[in-house]
Coordinates of C-alpha atoms in Angstrom, one line a residue:
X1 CA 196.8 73.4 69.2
X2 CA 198.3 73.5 65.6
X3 CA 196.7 77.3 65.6
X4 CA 198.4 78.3 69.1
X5 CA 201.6 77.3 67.8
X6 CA 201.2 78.7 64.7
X7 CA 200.7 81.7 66.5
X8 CA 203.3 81.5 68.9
X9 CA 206.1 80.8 65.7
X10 CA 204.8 83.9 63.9
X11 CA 205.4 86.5 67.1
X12 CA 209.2 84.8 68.3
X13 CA 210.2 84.7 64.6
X14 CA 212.9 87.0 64.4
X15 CA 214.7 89.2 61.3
X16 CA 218.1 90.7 61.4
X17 CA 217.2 94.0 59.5
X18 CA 214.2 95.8 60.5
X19 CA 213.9 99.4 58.5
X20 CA 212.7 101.6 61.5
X21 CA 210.1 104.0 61.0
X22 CA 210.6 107.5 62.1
X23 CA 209.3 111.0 62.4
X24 CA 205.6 109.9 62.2
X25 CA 202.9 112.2 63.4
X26 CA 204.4 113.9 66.0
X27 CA 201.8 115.7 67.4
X28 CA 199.3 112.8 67.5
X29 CA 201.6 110.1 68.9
X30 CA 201.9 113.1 71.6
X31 CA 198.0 112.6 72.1
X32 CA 198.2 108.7 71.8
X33 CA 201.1 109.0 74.9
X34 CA 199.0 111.4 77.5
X35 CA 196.3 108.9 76.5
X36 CA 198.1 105.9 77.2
X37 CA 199.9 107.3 80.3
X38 CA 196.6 107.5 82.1
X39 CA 195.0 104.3 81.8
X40 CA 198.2 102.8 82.1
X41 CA 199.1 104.1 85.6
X42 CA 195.3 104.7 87.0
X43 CA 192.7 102.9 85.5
X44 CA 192.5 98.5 85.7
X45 CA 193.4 98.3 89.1
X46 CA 189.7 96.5 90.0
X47 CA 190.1 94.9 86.4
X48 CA 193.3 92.9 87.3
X49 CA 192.3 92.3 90.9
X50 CA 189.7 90.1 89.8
X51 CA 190.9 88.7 86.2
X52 CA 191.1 85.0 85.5
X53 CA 193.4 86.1 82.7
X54 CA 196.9 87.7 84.0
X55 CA 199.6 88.6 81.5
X56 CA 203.4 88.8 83.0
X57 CA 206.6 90.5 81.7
X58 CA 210.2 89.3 83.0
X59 CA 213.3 90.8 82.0
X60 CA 215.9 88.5 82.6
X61 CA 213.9 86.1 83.9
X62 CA 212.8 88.0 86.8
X63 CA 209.6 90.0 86.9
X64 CA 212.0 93.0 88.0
X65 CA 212.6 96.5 86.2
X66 CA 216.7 96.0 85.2
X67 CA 219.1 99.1 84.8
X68 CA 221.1 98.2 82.0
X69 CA 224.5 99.5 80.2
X70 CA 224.8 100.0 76.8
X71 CA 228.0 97.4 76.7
X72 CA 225.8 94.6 77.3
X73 CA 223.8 92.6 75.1
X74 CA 220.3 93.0 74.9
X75 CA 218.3 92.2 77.8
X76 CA 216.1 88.9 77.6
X77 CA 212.6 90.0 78.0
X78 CA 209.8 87.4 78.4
X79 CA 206.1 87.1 78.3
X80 CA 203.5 84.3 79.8
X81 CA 199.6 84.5 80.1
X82 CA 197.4 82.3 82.6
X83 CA 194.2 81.7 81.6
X84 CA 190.9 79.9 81.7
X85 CA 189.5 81.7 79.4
X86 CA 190.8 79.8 76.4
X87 CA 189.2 80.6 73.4
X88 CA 187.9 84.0 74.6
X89 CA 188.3 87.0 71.8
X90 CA 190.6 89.7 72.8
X91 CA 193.1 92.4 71.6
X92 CA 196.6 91.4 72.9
X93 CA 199.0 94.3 73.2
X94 CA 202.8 94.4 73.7
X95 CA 204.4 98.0 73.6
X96 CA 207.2 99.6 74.2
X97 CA 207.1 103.5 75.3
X98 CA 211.3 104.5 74.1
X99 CA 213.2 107.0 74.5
X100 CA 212.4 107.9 70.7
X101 CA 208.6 107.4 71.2
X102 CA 206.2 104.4 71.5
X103 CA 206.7 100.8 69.3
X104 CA 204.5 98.1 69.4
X105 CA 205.5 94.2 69.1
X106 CA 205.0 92.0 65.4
X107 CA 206.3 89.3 63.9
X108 CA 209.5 90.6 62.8
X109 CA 210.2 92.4 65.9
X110 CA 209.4 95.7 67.3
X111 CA 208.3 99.3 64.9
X112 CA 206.8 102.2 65.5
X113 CA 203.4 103.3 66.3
X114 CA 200.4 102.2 69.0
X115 CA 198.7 99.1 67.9
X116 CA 197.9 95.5 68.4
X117 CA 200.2 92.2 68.7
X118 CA 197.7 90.0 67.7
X119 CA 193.6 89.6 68.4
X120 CA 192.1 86.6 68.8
X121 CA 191.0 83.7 71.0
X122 CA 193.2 83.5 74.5
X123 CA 195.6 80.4 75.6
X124 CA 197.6 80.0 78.1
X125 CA 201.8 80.1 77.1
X126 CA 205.3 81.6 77.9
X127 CA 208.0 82.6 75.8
X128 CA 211.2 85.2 74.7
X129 CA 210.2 88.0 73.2
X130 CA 212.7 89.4 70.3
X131 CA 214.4 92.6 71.0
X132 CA 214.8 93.2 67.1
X133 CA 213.6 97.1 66.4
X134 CA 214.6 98.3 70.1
X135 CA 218.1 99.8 70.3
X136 CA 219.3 99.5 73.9
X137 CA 222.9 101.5 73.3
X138 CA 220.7 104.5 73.5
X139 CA 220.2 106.1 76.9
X140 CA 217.1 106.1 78.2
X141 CA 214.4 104.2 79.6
X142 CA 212.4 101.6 78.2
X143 CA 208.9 101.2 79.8
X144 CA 207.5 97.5 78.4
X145 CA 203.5 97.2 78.6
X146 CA 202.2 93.6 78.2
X147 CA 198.3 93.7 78.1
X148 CA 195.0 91.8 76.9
X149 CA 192.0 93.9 76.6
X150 CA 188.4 91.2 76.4
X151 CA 187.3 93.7 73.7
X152 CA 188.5 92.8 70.3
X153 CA 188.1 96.1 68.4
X154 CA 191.6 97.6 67.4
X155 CA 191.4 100.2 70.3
X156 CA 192.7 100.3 74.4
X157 CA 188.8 99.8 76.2
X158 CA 190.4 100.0 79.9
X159 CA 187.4 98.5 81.6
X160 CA 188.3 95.3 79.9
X161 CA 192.2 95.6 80.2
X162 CA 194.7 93.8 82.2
X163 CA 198.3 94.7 81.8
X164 CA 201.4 94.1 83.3
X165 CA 204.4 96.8 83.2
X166 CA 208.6 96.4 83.5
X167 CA 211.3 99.0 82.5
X168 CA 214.8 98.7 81.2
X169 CA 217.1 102.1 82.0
X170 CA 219.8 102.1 80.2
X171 CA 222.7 104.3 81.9
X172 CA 225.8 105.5 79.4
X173 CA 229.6 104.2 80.7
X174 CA 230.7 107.0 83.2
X175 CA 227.2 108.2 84.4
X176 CA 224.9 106.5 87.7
X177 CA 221.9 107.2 86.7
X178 CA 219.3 108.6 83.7
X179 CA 216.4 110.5 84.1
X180 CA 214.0 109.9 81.2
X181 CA 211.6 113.0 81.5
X182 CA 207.8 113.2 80.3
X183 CA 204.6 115.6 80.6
X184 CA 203.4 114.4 84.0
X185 CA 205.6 111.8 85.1
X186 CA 209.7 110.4 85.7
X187 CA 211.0 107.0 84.4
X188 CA 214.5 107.4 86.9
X189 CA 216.6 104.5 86.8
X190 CA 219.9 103.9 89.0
X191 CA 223.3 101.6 88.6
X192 CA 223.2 99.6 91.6
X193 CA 225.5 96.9 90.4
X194 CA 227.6 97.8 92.9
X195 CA 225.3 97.1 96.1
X196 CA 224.1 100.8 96.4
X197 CA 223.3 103.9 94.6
X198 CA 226.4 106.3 93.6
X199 CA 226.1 110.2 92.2
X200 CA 224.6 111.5 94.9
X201 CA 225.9 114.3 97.8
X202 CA 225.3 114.4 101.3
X203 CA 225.8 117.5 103.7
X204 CA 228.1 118.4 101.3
X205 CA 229.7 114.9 100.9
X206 CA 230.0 112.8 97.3
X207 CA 229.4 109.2 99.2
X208 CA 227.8 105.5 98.2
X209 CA 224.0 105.4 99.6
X210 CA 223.3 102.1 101.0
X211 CA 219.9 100.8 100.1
X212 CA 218.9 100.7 103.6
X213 CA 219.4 103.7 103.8
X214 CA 216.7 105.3 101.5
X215 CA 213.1 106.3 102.2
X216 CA 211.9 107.4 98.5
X217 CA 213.0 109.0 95.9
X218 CA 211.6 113.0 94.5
X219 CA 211.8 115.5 91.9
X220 CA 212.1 118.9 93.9
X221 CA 210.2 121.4 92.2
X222 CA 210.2 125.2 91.5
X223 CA 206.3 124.8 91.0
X224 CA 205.7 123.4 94.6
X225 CA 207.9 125.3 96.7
X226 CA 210.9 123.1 96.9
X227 CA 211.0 120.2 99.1
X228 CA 209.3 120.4 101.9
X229 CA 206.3 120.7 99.2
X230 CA 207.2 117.6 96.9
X231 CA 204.5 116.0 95.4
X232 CA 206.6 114.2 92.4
X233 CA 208.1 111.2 95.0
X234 CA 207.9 107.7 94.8
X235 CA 209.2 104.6 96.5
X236 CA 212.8 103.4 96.0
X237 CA 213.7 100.8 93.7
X238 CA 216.4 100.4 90.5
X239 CA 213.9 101.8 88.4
X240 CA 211.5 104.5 89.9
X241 CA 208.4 105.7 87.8
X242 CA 207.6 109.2 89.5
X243 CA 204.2 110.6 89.2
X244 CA 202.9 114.2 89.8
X245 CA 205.6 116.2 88.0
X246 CA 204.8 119.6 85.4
X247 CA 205.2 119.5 82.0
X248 CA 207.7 122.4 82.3
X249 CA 209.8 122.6 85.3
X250 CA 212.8 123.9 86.9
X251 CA 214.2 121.2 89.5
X252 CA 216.5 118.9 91.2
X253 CA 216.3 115.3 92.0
X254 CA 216.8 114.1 95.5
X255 CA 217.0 110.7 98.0
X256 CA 214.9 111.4 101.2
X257 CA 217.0 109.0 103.7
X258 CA 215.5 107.7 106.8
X259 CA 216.5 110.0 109.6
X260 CA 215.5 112.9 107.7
X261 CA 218.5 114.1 105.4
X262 CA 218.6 114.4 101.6
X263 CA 221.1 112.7 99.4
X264 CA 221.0 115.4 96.1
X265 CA 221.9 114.1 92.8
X266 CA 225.5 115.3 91.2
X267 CA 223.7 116.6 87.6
X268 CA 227.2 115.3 86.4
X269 CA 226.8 111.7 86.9
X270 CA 223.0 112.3 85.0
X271 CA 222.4 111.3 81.7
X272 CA 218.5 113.4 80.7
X273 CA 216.9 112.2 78.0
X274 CA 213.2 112.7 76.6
X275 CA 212.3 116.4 76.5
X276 CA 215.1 119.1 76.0
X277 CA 216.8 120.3 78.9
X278 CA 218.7 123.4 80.1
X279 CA 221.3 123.4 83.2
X280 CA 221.0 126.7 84.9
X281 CA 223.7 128.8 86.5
X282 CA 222.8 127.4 90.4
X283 CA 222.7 123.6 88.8
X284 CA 219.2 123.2 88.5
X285 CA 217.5 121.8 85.3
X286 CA 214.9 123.4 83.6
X287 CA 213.0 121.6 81.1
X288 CA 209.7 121.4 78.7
X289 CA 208.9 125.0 77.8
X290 CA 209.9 126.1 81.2
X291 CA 207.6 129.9 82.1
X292 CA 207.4 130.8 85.6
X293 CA 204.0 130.9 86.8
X294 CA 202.7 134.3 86.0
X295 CA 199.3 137.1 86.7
X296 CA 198.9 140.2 84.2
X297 CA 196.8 142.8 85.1
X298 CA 194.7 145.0 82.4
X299 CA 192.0 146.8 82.4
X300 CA 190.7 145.9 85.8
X301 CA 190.6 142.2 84.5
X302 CA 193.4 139.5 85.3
X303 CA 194.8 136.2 84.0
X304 CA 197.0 133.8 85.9
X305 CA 198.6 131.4 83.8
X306 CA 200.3 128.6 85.6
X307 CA 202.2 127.8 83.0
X308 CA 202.3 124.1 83.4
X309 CA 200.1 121.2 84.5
X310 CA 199.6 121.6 88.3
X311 CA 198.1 124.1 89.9
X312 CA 200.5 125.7 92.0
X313 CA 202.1 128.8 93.2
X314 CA 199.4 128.7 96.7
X315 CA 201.1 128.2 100.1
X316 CA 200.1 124.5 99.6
X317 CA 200.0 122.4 97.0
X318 CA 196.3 122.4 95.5
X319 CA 194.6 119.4 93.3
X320 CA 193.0 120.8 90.1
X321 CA 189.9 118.9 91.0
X322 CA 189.7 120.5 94.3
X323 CA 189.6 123.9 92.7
X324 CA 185.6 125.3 92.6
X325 CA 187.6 129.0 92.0
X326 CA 189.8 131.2 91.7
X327 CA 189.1 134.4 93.8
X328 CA 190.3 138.3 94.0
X329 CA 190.3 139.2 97.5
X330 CA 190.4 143.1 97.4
X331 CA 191.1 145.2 100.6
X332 CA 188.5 147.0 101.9
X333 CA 185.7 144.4 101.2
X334 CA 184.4 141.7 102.8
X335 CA 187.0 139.3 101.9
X336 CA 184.5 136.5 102.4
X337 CA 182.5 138.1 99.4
X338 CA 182.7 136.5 96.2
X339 CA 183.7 140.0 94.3
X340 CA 185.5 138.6 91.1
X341 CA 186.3 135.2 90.4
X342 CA 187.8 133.0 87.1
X343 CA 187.0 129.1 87.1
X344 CA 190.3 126.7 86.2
X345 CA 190.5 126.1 82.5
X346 CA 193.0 124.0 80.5
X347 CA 195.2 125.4 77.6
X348 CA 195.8 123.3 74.6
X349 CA 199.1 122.7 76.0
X350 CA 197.8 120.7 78.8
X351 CA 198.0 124.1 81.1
X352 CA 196.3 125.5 83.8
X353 CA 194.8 129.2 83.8
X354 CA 192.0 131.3 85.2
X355 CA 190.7 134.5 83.2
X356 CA 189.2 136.9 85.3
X357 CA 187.0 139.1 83.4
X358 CA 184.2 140.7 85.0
X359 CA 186.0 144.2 85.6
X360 CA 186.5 144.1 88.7
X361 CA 190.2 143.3 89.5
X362 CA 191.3 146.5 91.1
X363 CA 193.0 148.6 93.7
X364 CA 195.2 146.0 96.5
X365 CA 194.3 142.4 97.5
X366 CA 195.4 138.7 97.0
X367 CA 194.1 135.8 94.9
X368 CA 192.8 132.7 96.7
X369 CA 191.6 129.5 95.6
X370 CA 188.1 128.3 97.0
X371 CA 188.3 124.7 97.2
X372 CA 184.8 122.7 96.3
X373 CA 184.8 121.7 100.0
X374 CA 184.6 124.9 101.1
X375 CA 188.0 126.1 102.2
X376 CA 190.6 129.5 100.9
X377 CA 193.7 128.6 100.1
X378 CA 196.0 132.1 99.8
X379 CA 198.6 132.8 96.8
X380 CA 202.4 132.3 97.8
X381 CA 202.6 136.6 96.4
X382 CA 206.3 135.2 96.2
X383 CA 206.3 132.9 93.7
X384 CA 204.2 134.5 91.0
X385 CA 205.5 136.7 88.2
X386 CA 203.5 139.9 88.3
X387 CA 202.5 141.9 85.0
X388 CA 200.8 145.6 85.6
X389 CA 200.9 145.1 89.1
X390 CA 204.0 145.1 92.4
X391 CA 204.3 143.5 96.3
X392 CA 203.6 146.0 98.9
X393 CA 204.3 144.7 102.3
X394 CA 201.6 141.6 101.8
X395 CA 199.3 142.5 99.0
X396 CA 199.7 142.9 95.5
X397 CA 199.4 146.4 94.5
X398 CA 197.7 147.0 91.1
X399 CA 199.6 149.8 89.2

């Protein structure tokens, strides 16, 4: 017992200073966050379902996601563990992915970097965290991971990890809502202090959303053909996590409503943090390092970059897994014949392309992608930038 609380006065005691620690390792904290992004959202679903020990976060003593103003004094955020696995080794991690980058949980409060709380044996307890290190009069979203991972090596082993997640959004005075943007996913969170969700326009109209009224929330996308094609949409709730979005995008943010209109978000009463960001003339935002999805042509070889991490630009949306090839359909052939194909490959960037380079990329045609279950899905010839090659009526015409 005299351990436990030892332990428990080291990780609430609390300094006043704290020297935070910036500008480390950009590019690998970039590679610790598409890491940690994964297992966070995919992987220890089984794990917790059958864990006798279960971390929980609260924020202000709920175990609710808060939208928060930067007025207010820091939120109260909580941890507890339940278990009967008291004495058990583990690895306990308590992070916090900012709007600055990732922090992990000490003594003395909260600094920079991925690493562990504490390892050692499990006990049951609940108590305040301190909030020392995390600046919450910045905009943005604070994503809080509370974890215990059985393996007690230093490192994330997901088989062995349960976790549980909250967010804090913090919304500047004057704005409704911040959009905290990421490589493959959305933190969005919304001020509903006032019993419904403001900053949003319907047919035309600037109007208070009741709560009742909404069906999900979406990104609406350049790379998936607007919104009857969204695949970046999530249920509604004061602070959304959406999934499925490109690293670089051009889009708009939308309520789907039951009864089937759209409530579209005023980009005036947005505040964007996370990756840089550039409002177009037709108010849409473009963001990451934004390239329309292109195919050049040369030397009767092709390469079709899709410039971010989805593969899209077919008349549906298509899963990268579900991809077996990508095909050149040439006119005047069989176009059931396999003629010449590329297979999906991954830039360093985290982008899709498919280099074509058997020669054989000539005269008219279209690209499809043969799916590993058998099926063609055609190109949208619409939505593709073309290099050494035009439209002609329906096929692309190589120059």
């Amino acid at each position: 017992m005299f351990v436990e609380n030892l332990i428990i006065s080291s990780i609430v005691l609390e300094i006043v200073v704290i020297k935070k620690q910036a500008g480390k390792g950009e590019v690998k904290m970039r590679k610790i966050f598409l890491f940690l992004a994964v297992f966070f959202v995919f992987l220890s679903i089984s794990v917790a379902a059958f864990a006798t020990t279960v971390p929980t976060l609260n924020i202000q003593g709920t175990h609710s996601s808060y939208v928060w103003r930067p007025e207010y004094t820091s939120p109260v955020v909580s941890i507890n563990i339940e278990t009967d696995e008291r004495g058990l080794s583990a690895d306990w991690w308590l992070l916090c992915l900012t709007p600055t980058g990732w922090k992990h949980y000490i003594a003395t409060g909260w600094v920079d970097g991925v690493a562990t709380t504490y390892t050692g044996g499990l006990f049951s307890f609940a108590m305040p965290i301190a909030t020392t290190g995390l600046d919450f009069t910045q905009p943005g979203t604070f994503m809080f991971f509370w974890g215990i991972d059985r393996t007690m090596d230093g490192n994330i082993t997901s088989s062995n990890l349960v976790y549980d997640s909250l967010s804090v959004s913090v919304i500047p005075t004057g704005k409704k809502t911040v959009i905290n943007l990421f490589d493959s996913f959305q933190v969005v969170g919304f001020d509903t202090t006032a019993g419904n969700v403001e900053g949003f326009v319907v047919d035309g109209v600037v109007r208070p959303i009741a709560f009742s009224e909404i069906e999900s929330v979406m990104e609406v996308s350049d790379r998936v053909g607007w919104i009857g094609n969204s695949v970046a949409i999530s249920a509604f709730s004061s602070s959304v996590w959406i999934p499925n979005t490109a690293n670089n995008d051009k889009a708009m943010w939308a309520l789907s409503l039951f009864g089937g209109k759209t409530a579209w978000l005023n980009l005036d009463q947005v505040e964007f943090v996370g990756k840089t960001i550039v409002r177009t003339a037709d108010d849409l935002i473009q963001y990451g390092n934004y390239a329309k999805q292109s195919i050049s042509f040369a030397n009767k070889q092709a390469y079709i970059a899709f410039a971010c991490n989805l593969t899209d630009g077919f008349v549906a949306h298509v899963n990268p897994s579900d991809i077996d090839k990508v095909k050149w359909n040439q006119d005047g052939t069989n176009w059931d014949q396999l003629g010449a194909w590329g297979a999906l490959q991954v830039d360093v960037s985290g982008n899709y392309f498919v280099s074509i380079t058997n020669s054989s990329v000539v005269g008219s045609g279209l690209f499809s992608a043969v799916l590993k279950n058998g099926t063609t899905v055609w190109i949208n010839k619409d939505s593709w930038v073309l290099n050494g090659a035009r439209i002609v009526g329906e096929r692309i015409v190589i120059n």
